[in-house]
């Protein structure tokens, strides 16, 4: 049993003494072993490291969700606390499996999500010398195919509203931009007016998951819509170039919750039950692939740092390229020579 194998940190005096040493020590852990550092203290250092790396609030929240589940596991399955439990428990035989089983009856995707947080935490602890030989294999599974927005639904969403209605026209412009670029929610919310180059037909994404600045071309319909929106609602008066492109009725930056609420209302008001903002990204990727776009360019537009995700999109929607196969395959272009037809008879038995 794991509980029998590890050395417990038993006294409050010893714990306090260890934590005081670590506070004075800062980031220099090399004189300490994983048996001398608590899970709680290691996680605090991990969080600080993630913040210093400039990770997004969403990524930090993801790690906090993992840690909350990890703490529950320590409390309920190990009958211990993160303040007292030593971090080296993560290298004990069977510990990862024990943690996975504690998650209960959940999908493999959910298990993998928690394991990614577990792996990132464990790898950090190994990097700073608190763990030795940490491994976290993850059994990758293909997520189910998402039902993207259909052409019929998109036609409903792209009926141009009255420009005098601010929220409707703003939401119309947002959906145009999502379908034109496949932008993530956080990227969209942080676009400033100075990032939009209508003259040359480009938009700059300064806030991306890969922490890269990306210039993306605007499709003509999207460019025309943004031109109307900016001219009517986001120019003149006291509006500054650093103001956000998509704001609320008070001129303030839209929040994630505010964006989700307004798009859900916009969609349902037009008879479209799907309300996911991220689904516009999947719709963009699917249409790119099924129309013959290459995955290298798609990865650049979607600001992916590698090709893994766009390969996933390609695998998901590969079944939708039947027409392209019919048109472009080598076999379809070759004329078959006529020859003797061999007739077969079915025996009636």
mmCIF file of C-alpha atoms in Angstrom:
data_model
loop_
_atom_site.group_PDB
_atom_site.id
_atom_site.type_symbol
_atom_site.label_atom_id
_atom_site.label_comp_id
_atom_site.label_asym_id
_atom_site.label_seq_id
_atom_site.Cartn_x
_atom_site.Cartn_y
_atom_site.Cartn_z
ATOM 1 C CA UNK A 1 0.000 0.000 0.000
ATOM 2 C CA UNK A 2 1.087 3.553 -0.773
ATOM 3 C CA UNK A 3 0.356 4.693 2.769
ATOM 4 C CA UNK A 4 2.641 2.001 4.166
ATOM 5 C CA UNK A 5 5.486 2.791 1.787
ATOM 6 C CA UNK A 6 5.965 6.484 2.312
ATOM 7 C CA UNK A 7 7.533 8.303 5.214
ATOM 8 C CA UNK A 8 5.019 10.579 6.944
ATOM 9 C CA UNK A 9 5.805 14.111 8.110
ATOM 10 C CA UNK A 10 4.420 13.664 11.574
ATOM 11 C CA UNK A 11 4.977 16.688 13.762
ATOM 12 C CA UNK A 12 3.767 20.255 13.340
ATOM 13 C CA UNK A 13 7.139 21.466 14.598
ATOM 14 C CA UNK A 14 8.982 19.589 11.865
ATOM 15 C CA UNK A 15 6.550 20.863 9.214
ATOM 16 C CA UNK A 16 6.867 24.461 10.363
ATOM 17 C CA UNK A 17 10.641 24.196 10.483
ATOM 18 C CA UNK A 18 10.797 22.779 6.962
ATOM 19 C CA UNK A 19 8.474 25.436 5.515
ATOM 20 C CA UNK A 20 10.416 28.235 7.219
ATOM 21 C CA UNK A 21 13.631 26.934 5.659
ATOM 22 C CA UNK A 22 12.036 26.826 2.231
ATOM 23 C CA UNK A 23 10.717 30.378 2.480
ATOM 24 C CA UNK A 24 14.213 31.580 3.248
ATOM 25 C CA UNK A 25 15.679 29.372 0.565
ATOM 26 C CA UNK A 26 13.476 30.732 -2.221
ATOM 27 C CA UNK A 27 13.791 28.650 -5.403
ATOM 28 C CA UNK A 28 16.951 26.770 -4.455
ATOM 29 C CA UNK A 29 15.622 23.299 -3.597
ATOM 30 C CA UNK A 30 18.730 21.288 -4.369
ATOM 31 C CA UNK A 31 19.563 20.722 -0.690
ATOM 32 C CA UNK A 32 16.138 19.217 -0.016
ATOM 33 C CA UNK A 33 14.470 15.966 -0.978
ATOM 34 C CA UNK A 34 10.868 15.337 -1.922
ATOM 35 C CA UNK A 35 10.348 13.825 1.532
ATOM 36 C CA UNK A 36 11.085 17.229 3.101
ATOM 37 C CA UNK A 37 8.733 19.347 0.974
ATOM 38 C CA UNK A 38 4.955 19.240 1.248
ATOM 39 C CA UNK A 39 2.547 18.934 -1.670
ATOM 40 C CA UNK A 40 1.057 22.296 -0.723
ATOM 41 C CA UNK A 41 4.379 24.118 -0.779
ATOM 42 C CA UNK A 42 5.430 22.501 -4.045
ATOM 43 C CA UNK A 43 2.147 23.534 -5.667
ATOM 44 C CA UNK A 44 2.525 27.135 -4.517
ATOM 45 C CA UNK A 45 5.957 27.219 -6.162
ATOM 46 C CA UNK A 46 4.472 25.613 -9.279
ATOM 47 C CA UNK A 47 1.748 28.275 -9.477
ATOM 48 C CA UNK A 48 4.264 31.085 -9.099
ATOM 49 C CA UNK A 49 6.325 29.540 -11.884
ATOM 50 C CA UNK A 50 3.292 29.352 -14.171
ATOM 51 C CA UNK A 51 2.444 32.998 -13.497
ATOM 52 C CA UNK A 52 6.028 34.043 -14.187
ATOM 53 C CA UNK A 53 5.850 32.241 -17.533
ATOM 54 C CA UNK A 54 2.907 34.441 -18.473
ATOM 55 C CA UNK A 55 0.306 31.689 -18.703
ATOM 56 C CA UNK A 56 -3.267 32.845 -19.230
ATOM 57 C CA UNK A 57 -5.852 33.054 -16.414
ATOM 58 C CA UNK A 58 -7.645 30.137 -18.090
ATOM 59 C CA UNK A 59 -4.521 27.951 -17.882
ATOM 60 C CA UNK A 60 -3.968 28.904 -14.238
ATOM 61 C CA UNK A 61 -7.619 28.101 -13.482
ATOM 62 C CA UNK A 62 -7.142 24.706 -15.157
ATOM 63 C CA UNK A 63 -4.227 23.903 -12.832
ATOM 64 C CA UNK A 64 -6.274 25.022 -9.818
ATOM 65 C CA UNK A 65 -9.080 22.645 -10.833
ATOM 66 C CA UNK A 66 -6.565 19.807 -11.029
ATOM 67 C CA UNK A 67 -5.098 20.730 -7.637
ATOM 68 C CA UNK A 68 -8.520 20.881 -6.006
ATOM 69 C CA UNK A 69 -9.179 17.329 -7.211
ATOM 70 C CA UNK A 70 -5.687 16.266 -6.095
ATOM 71 C CA UNK A 71 -6.260 17.691 -2.612
ATOM 72 C CA UNK A 72 -9.576 15.824 -2.372
ATOM 73 C CA UNK A 73 -7.725 12.632 -3.268
ATOM 74 C CA UNK A 74 -5.106 13.247 -0.566
ATOM 75 C CA UNK A 75 -7.795 14.037 2.012
ATOM 76 C CA UNK A 76 -10.216 11.232 1.252
ATOM 77 C CA UNK A 77 -8.105 8.392 -0.173
ATOM 78 C CA UNK A 78 -4.891 8.930 1.800
ATOM 79 C CA UNK A 79 -6.480 10.413 4.929
ATOM 80 C CA UNK A 80 -3.872 13.151 4.872
ATOM 81 C CA UNK A 81 -3.515 16.858 4.119
ATOM 82 C CA UNK A 82 -1.470 18.642 1.421
ATOM 83 C CA UNK A 83 0.298 20.578 4.192
ATOM 84 C CA UNK A 84 1.607 17.347 5.676
ATOM 85 C CA UNK A 85 1.868 15.015 2.680
ATOM 86 C CA UNK A 86 5.387 14.932 1.136
ATOM 87 C CA UNK A 87 5.659 15.564 -2.589
ATOM 88 C CA UNK A 88 7.746 12.461 -3.225
ATOM 89 C CA UNK A 89 4.595 10.386 -2.905
ATOM 90 C CA UNK A 90 4.047 11.130 -6.611
ATOM 91 C CA UNK A 91 6.900 8.755 -7.545
ATOM 92 C CA UNK A 92 5.586 5.784 -5.550
ATOM 93 C CA UNK A 93 4.578 2.690 -7.509
ATOM 94 C CA UNK A 94 0.919 2.713 -8.446
ATOM 95 C CA UNK A 95 0.278 6.254 -7.232
ATOM 96 C CA UNK A 96 -0.904 7.602 -10.597
ATOM 97 C CA UNK A 97 -3.297 4.678 -11.013
ATOM 98 C CA UNK A 98 -4.581 5.215 -7.471
ATOM 99 C CA UNK A 99 -5.257 8.883 -8.295
ATOM 100 C CA UNK A 100 -6.958 7.991 -11.593
ATOM 101 C CA UNK A 101 -9.309 5.523 -9.874
ATOM 102 C CA UNK A 102 -10.274 8.182 -7.330
ATOM 103 C CA UNK A 103 -11.755 10.269 -10.162
ATOM 104 C CA UNK A 104 -14.687 7.883 -10.352
ATOM 105 C CA UNK A 105 -16.863 7.010 -13.316
ATOM 106 C CA UNK A 106 -15.791 9.720 -15.763
ATOM 107 C CA UNK A 107 -14.788 9.659 -19.428
ATOM 108 C CA UNK A 108 -11.229 8.965 -20.530
ATOM 109 C CA UNK A 109 -11.060 12.552 -21.781
ATOM 110 C CA UNK A 110 -11.843 13.837 -18.282
ATOM 111 C CA UNK A 111 -9.230 11.533 -16.772
ATOM 112 C CA UNK A 112 -6.674 12.750 -19.318
ATOM 113 C CA UNK A 113 -7.484 16.366 -18.531
ATOM 114 C CA UNK A 114 -6.658 15.867 -14.839
ATOM 115 C CA UNK A 115 -3.567 13.842 -15.751
ATOM 116 C CA UNK A 116 -2.245 16.718 -17.861
ATOM 117 C CA UNK A 117 -2.372 18.933 -14.790
ATOM 118 C CA UNK A 118 -0.811 16.138 -12.729
ATOM 119 C CA UNK A 119 1.962 15.683 -15.307
ATOM 120 C CA UNK A 120 2.760 19.397 -15.542
ATOM 121 C CA UNK A 121 2.983 19.616 -11.737
ATOM 122 C CA UNK A 122 5.138 16.486 -11.466
ATOM 123 C CA UNK A 123 7.466 17.541 -14.282
ATOM 124 C CA UNK A 124 8.016 20.906 -12.586
ATOM 125 C CA UNK A 125 8.848 19.185 -9.301
ATOM 126 C CA UNK A 126 11.356 16.975 -11.104
ATOM 127 C CA UNK A 127 12.937 19.977 -12.839
ATOM 128 C CA UNK A 128 13.629 21.682 -9.504
ATOM 129 C CA UNK A 129 14.983 18.510 -7.930
ATOM 130 C CA UNK A 130 12.101 17.473 -5.677
ATOM 131 C CA UNK A 131 11.256 14.307 -7.625
ATOM 132 C CA UNK A 132 13.437 11.701 -9.299
ATOM 133 C CA UNK A 133 12.102 9.379 -11.979
ATOM 134 C CA UNK A 134 8.648 10.926 -12.232
ATOM 135 C CA UNK A 135 6.643 9.615 -15.183
ATOM 136 C CA UNK A 136 3.069 10.205 -16.207
ATOM 137 C CA UNK A 137 2.001 8.254 -19.294
ATOM 138 C CA UNK A 138 -1.336 9.349 -20.717
ATOM 139 C CA UNK A 139 -3.486 7.136 -22.895
ATOM 140 C CA UNK A 140 -4.575 9.542 -25.603
ATOM 141 C CA UNK A 141 -8.033 9.068 -27.085
ATOM 142 C CA UNK A 142 -9.702 10.768 -30.014
ATOM 143 C CA UNK A 143 -12.458 13.063 -28.725
ATOM 144 C CA UNK A 144 -15.876 12.586 -30.324
ATOM 145 C CA UNK A 145 -16.616 14.585 -33.452
ATOM 146 C CA UNK A 146 -18.281 17.874 -32.602
ATOM 147 C CA UNK A 147 -21.437 18.829 -34.465
ATOM 148 C CA UNK A 148 -20.354 22.091 -36.058
ATOM 149 C CA UNK A 149 -22.690 24.836 -37.249
ATOM 150 C CA UNK A 150 -24.472 23.722 -40.395
ATOM 151 C CA UNK A 151 -24.779 25.862 -43.522
ATOM 152 C CA UNK A 152 -28.480 26.280 -42.762
ATOM 153 C CA UNK A 153 -27.712 27.561 -39.264
ATOM 154 C CA UNK A 154 -24.979 29.880 -40.523
ATOM 155 C CA UNK A 155 -27.334 31.428 -43.067
ATOM 156 C CA UNK A 156 -29.680 32.312 -40.207
ATOM 157 C CA UNK A 157 -26.869 33.792 -38.132
ATOM 158 C CA UNK A 158 -25.486 35.819 -41.033
ATOM 159 C CA UNK A 159 -28.691 37.667 -41.867
ATOM 160 C CA UNK A 160 -27.546 41.257 -41.496
ATOM 161 C CA UNK A 161 -29.289 43.095 -38.628
ATOM 162 C CA UNK A 162 -30.139 46.776 -38.372
ATOM 163 C CA UNK A 163 -26.881 48.639 -37.770
ATOM 164 C CA UNK A 164 -28.707 50.970 -35.372
ATOM 165 C CA UNK A 165 -29.105 48.078 -32.927
ATOM 166 C CA UNK A 166 -25.688 48.066 -31.224
ATOM 167 C CA UNK A 167 -25.738 44.638 -29.567
ATOM 168 C CA UNK A 168 -27.199 42.833 -32.575
ATOM 169 C CA UNK A 169 -24.775 44.390 -35.050
ATOM 170 C CA UNK A 170 -21.816 43.903 -32.700
ATOM 171 C CA UNK A 171 -22.724 40.212 -32.320
ATOM 172 C CA UNK A 172 -23.148 39.923 -36.081
ATOM 173 C CA UNK A 173 -19.648 41.397 -36.525
ATOM 174 C CA UNK A 174 -18.231 39.011 -33.899
ATOM 175 C CA UNK A 175 -19.652 35.963 -35.675
ATOM 176 C CA UNK A 176 -18.300 37.245 -38.989
ATOM 177 C CA UNK A 177 -14.833 37.523 -37.475
ATOM 178 C CA UNK A 178 -15.021 34.094 -35.821
ATOM 179 C CA UNK A 179 -16.020 32.464 -39.100
ATOM 180 C CA UNK A 180 -13.375 34.400 -41.015
ATOM 181 C CA UNK A 181 -10.423 33.690 -38.698
ATOM 182 C CA UNK A 182 -11.335 30.903 -36.248
ATOM 183 C CA UNK A 183 -10.140 33.112 -33.365
ATOM 184 C CA UNK A 184 -10.268 31.899 -29.773
ATOM 185 C CA UNK A 185 -12.494 33.690 -27.268
ATOM 186 C CA UNK A 186 -9.598 35.252 -25.338
ATOM 187 C CA UNK A 187 -7.993 36.459 -28.567
ATOM 188 C CA UNK A 188 -11.245 38.044 -29.733
ATOM 189 C CA UNK A 189 -11.914 39.808 -26.431
ATOM 190 C CA UNK A 190 -8.474 41.446 -26.419
ATOM 191 C CA UNK A 191 -8.507 42.913 -29.940
ATOM 192 C CA UNK A 192 -8.059 46.678 -29.803
ATOM 193 C CA UNK A 193 -9.089 49.122 -32.500
ATOM 194 C CA UNK A 194 -5.459 49.774 -33.410
ATOM 195 C CA UNK A 195 -5.089 46.073 -34.225
ATOM 196 C CA UNK A 196 -7.521 46.322 -37.152
ATOM 197 C CA UNK A 197 -5.967 47.393 -40.458
ATOM 198 C CA UNK A 198 -8.987 47.861 -42.702
ATOM 199 C CA UNK A 199 -7.010 49.580 -45.434
ATOM 200 C CA UNK A 200 -4.827 46.517 -46.043
ATOM 201 C CA UNK A 201 -7.362 43.942 -44.884
ATOM 202 C CA UNK A 202 -5.495 42.527 -41.880
ATOM 203 C CA UNK A 203 -6.105 42.092 -38.186
ATOM 204 C CA UNK A 204 -3.435 41.616 -35.524
ATOM 205 C CA UNK A 205 -3.925 39.040 -32.775
ATOM 206 C CA UNK A 206 -1.770 40.165 -29.852
ATOM 207 C CA UNK A 207 -3.268 37.791 -27.293
ATOM 208 C CA UNK A 208 -2.865 34.178 -28.355
ATOM 209 C CA UNK A 209 -2.502 30.889 -26.494
ATOM 210 C CA UNK A 210 0.962 30.422 -28.002
ATOM 211 C CA UNK A 211 1.985 33.925 -26.814
ATOM 212 C CA UNK A 212 2.764 34.946 -30.385
ATOM 213 C CA UNK A 213 1.645 38.022 -32.291
ATOM 214 C CA UNK A 214 -0.135 36.898 -35.461
ATOM 215 C CA UNK A 215 -1.313 38.909 -38.465
ATOM 216 C CA UNK A 216 -4.361 37.364 -40.139
ATOM 217 C CA UNK A 217 -5.944 38.417 -43.412
ATOM 218 C CA UNK A 218 -9.605 39.415 -43.423
ATOM 219 C CA UNK A 219 -12.038 37.891 -45.883
ATOM 220 C CA UNK A 220 -13.876 40.619 -47.879
ATOM 221 C CA UNK A 221 -17.309 40.114 -46.282
ATOM 222 C CA UNK A 222 -15.786 40.222 -42.830
ATOM 223 C CA UNK A 223 -13.737 43.302 -43.700
ATOM 224 C CA UNK A 224 -16.841 45.093 -45.000
ATOM 225 C CA UNK A 225 -18.795 44.194 -41.851
ATOM 226 C CA UNK A 226 -16.025 45.414 -39.547
ATOM 227 C CA UNK A 227 -15.744 48.620 -41.564
ATOM 228 C CA UNK A 228 -19.439 49.322 -41.036
ATOM 229 C CA UNK A 229 -19.329 48.397 -37.364
ATOM 230 C CA UNK A 230 -16.272 50.525 -36.584
ATOM 231 C CA UNK A 231 -17.488 53.499 -38.632
ATOM 232 C CA UNK A 232 -20.897 53.537 -36.955
ATOM 233 C CA UNK A 233 -20.106 52.443 -33.403
ATOM 234 C CA UNK A 234 -16.352 52.566 -32.673
ATOM 235 C CA UNK A 235 -15.045 55.837 -34.106
ATOM 236 C CA UNK A 236 -15.196 59.524 -33.258
ATOM 237 C CA UNK A 237 -15.904 61.134 -29.912
ATOM 238 C CA UNK A 238 -13.609 60.052 -27.101
ATOM 239 C CA UNK A 239 -12.849 56.616 -28.544
ATOM 240 C CA UNK A 240 -9.115 55.811 -28.502
ATOM 241 C CA UNK A 241 -7.068 53.391 -30.669
ATOM 242 C CA UNK A 242 -6.389 51.337 -27.532
ATOM 243 C CA UNK A 243 -10.105 50.835 -26.856
ATOM 244 C CA UNK A 244 -11.411 47.339 -27.412
ATOM 245 C CA UNK A 245 -12.999 46.449 -30.734
ATOM 246 C CA UNK A 246 -15.878 44.600 -29.091
ATOM 247 C CA UNK A 247 -17.205 46.304 -25.986
ATOM 248 C CA UNK A 248 -20.349 46.280 -23.864
ATOM 249 C CA UNK A 249 -22.969 49.046 -23.941
ATOM 250 C CA UNK A 250 -20.817 51.086 -21.543
ATOM 251 C CA UNK A 251 -17.759 50.965 -23.791
ATOM 252 C CA UNK A 252 -15.953 48.515 -21.502
ATOM 253 C CA UNK A 253 -14.186 45.331 -22.577
ATOM 254 C CA UNK A 254 -16.543 42.388 -22.955
ATOM 255 C CA UNK A 255 -16.009 39.586 -20.445
ATOM 256 C CA UNK A 256 -16.007 35.898 -21.322
ATOM 257 C CA UNK A 257 -19.316 35.488 -19.559
ATOM 258 C CA UNK A 258 -20.775 38.537 -21.266
ATOM 259 C CA UNK A 259 -19.685 37.253 -24.678
ATOM 260 C CA UNK A 260 -21.161 33.794 -24.049
ATOM 261 C CA UNK A 261 -24.464 35.295 -22.896
ATOM 262 C CA UNK A 262 -24.859 37.706 -25.798
ATOM 263 C CA UNK A 263 -23.974 35.130 -28.478
ATOM 264 C CA UNK A 264 -26.361 32.592 -26.908
ATOM 265 C CA UNK A 265 -29.143 35.175 -27.037
ATOM 266 C CA UNK A 266 -28.274 36.157 -30.618
ATOM 267 C CA UNK A 267 -28.270 32.540 -31.819
ATOM 268 C CA UNK A 268 -31.483 31.469 -30.097
ATOM 269 C CA UNK A 269 -33.292 34.597 -31.257
ATOM 270 C CA UNK A 270 -32.548 33.441 -34.807
ATOM 271 C CA UNK A 271 -33.684 29.883 -34.256
ATOM 272 C CA UNK A 272 -30.251 28.314 -33.754
ATOM 273 C CA UNK A 273 -30.045 26.148 -30.636
ATOM 274 C CA UNK A 274 -26.252 25.750 -30.723
ATOM 275 C CA UNK A 275 -24.638 28.537 -28.712
ATOM 276 C CA UNK A 276 -20.983 27.507 -28.309
ATOM 277 C CA UNK A 277 -18.480 30.188 -29.281
ATOM 278 C CA UNK A 278 -15.654 27.653 -29.617
ATOM 279 C CA UNK A 279 -17.823 25.734 -32.091
ATOM 280 C CA UNK A 280 -17.284 28.568 -34.578
ATOM 281 C CA UNK A 281 -13.574 27.668 -34.444
ATOM 282 C CA UNK A 282 -14.351 24.029 -35.230
ATOM 283 C CA UNK A 283 -16.674 25.155 -38.031
ATOM 284 C CA UNK A 284 -13.911 27.318 -39.477
ATOM 285 C CA UNK A 285 -11.415 24.424 -39.311
ATOM 286 C CA UNK A 286 -13.819 21.944 -40.878
ATOM 287 C CA UNK A 287 -14.720 24.240 -43.769
ATOM 288 C CA UNK A 288 -11.034 25.026 -44.342
ATOM 289 C CA UNK A 289 -10.166 21.343 -44.605
ATOM 290 C CA UNK A 290 -13.170 20.251 -46.659
ATOM 291 C CA UNK A 291 -12.616 23.076 -49.140
ATOM 292 C CA UNK A 292 -9.056 21.889 -49.788
ATOM 293 C CA UNK A 293 -7.055 24.202 -47.518
ATOM 294 C CA UNK A 294 -3.678 22.908 -46.334
ATOM 295 C CA UNK A 295 -3.110 22.129 -42.671
ATOM 296 C CA UNK A 296 0.151 24.078 -42.386
ATOM 297 C CA UNK A 297 -1.605 27.337 -43.266
ATOM 298 C CA UNK A 298 -4.509 26.346 -41.016
ATOM 299 C CA UNK A 299 -2.142 25.860 -38.079
ATOM 300 C CA UNK A 300 -0.748 29.356 -38.646
ATOM 301 C CA UNK A 301 -4.186 30.981 -38.810
ATOM 302 C CA UNK A 302 -5.379 29.106 -35.715
ATOM 303 C CA UNK A 303 -2.091 30.026 -33.937
ATOM 304 C CA UNK A 304 -1.243 26.410 -33.093
ATOM 305 C CA UNK A 305 2.402 25.935 -32.139
ATOM 306 C CA UNK A 306 2.472 22.492 -33.792
ATOM 307 C CA UNK A 307 0.438 20.452 -36.253
ATOM 308 C CA UNK A 308 -1.080 17.981 -33.781
ATOM 309 C CA UNK A 309 -4.420 19.769 -33.395
ATOM 310 C CA UNK A 310 -4.900 20.538 -37.077
ATOM 311 C CA UNK A 311 -4.047 16.923 -37.877
ATOM 312 C CA UNK A 312 -6.821 16.037 -35.455
ATOM 313 C CA UNK A 313 -9.205 18.326 -37.332
ATOM 314 C CA UNK A 314 -8.098 16.713 -40.579
ATOM 315 C CA UNK A 315 -8.783 13.239 -39.197
ATOM 316 C CA UNK A 316 -12.163 14.285 -37.818
ATOM 317 C CA UNK A 317 -13.444 15.821 -41.014
ATOM 318 C CA UNK A 318 -11.632 13.647 -43.532
ATOM 319 C CA UNK A 319 -14.894 11.826 -44.198
ATOM 320 C CA UNK A 320 -16.318 15.013 -45.646
ATOM 321 C CA UNK A 321 -13.873 15.124 -48.573
ATOM 322 C CA UNK A 322 -15.562 12.404 -50.607
ATOM 323 C CA UNK A 323 -16.477 14.887 -53.348
ATOM 324 C CA UNK A 324 -12.888 16.142 -53.520
ATOM 325 C CA UNK A 325 -11.602 12.556 -53.758
ATOM 326 C CA UNK A 326 -14.033 11.943 -56.597
ATOM 327 C CA UNK A 327 -12.797 15.047 -58.385
ATOM 328 C CA UNK A 328 -9.054 14.915 -57.724
ATOM 329 C CA UNK A 329 -8.068 11.262 -57.294
ATOM 330 C CA UNK A 330 -5.676 9.695 -59.771
ATOM 331 C CA UNK A 331 -8.060 6.848 -60.516
ATOM 332 C CA UNK A 332 -10.913 9.182 -61.457
ATOM 333 C CA UNK A 333 -8.677 10.869 -64.058
ATOM 334 C CA UNK A 334 -7.678 7.665 -65.787
ATOM 335 C CA UNK A 335 -9.790 6.200 -68.556
ATOM 336 C CA UNK A 336 -10.481 2.523 -68.028
ATOM 337 C CA UNK A 337 -9.976 0.400 -71.143
ATOM 338 C CA UNK A 338 -12.982 -1.650 -72.127
ATOM 339 C CA UNK A 339 -12.532 -5.389 -72.013
ATOM 340 C CA UNK A 340 -14.457 -8.563 -71.772
ATOM 341 C CA UNK A 341 -17.065 -8.509 -69.047
ATOM 342 C CA UNK A 342 -17.158 -11.592 -66.907
ATOM 343 C CA UNK A 343 -20.672 -12.464 -65.883
ATOM 344 C CA UNK A 344 -21.288 -14.475 -62.754
ATOM 345 C CA UNK A 345 -24.366 -16.408 -61.905
ATOM 346 C CA UNK A 346 -25.816 -16.615 -58.448
ATOM 347 C CA UNK A 347 -26.712 -20.154 -57.564
ATOM 348 C CA UNK A 348 -30.147 -20.414 -56.113
ATOM 349 C CA UNK A 349 -29.865 -22.840 -53.250
#
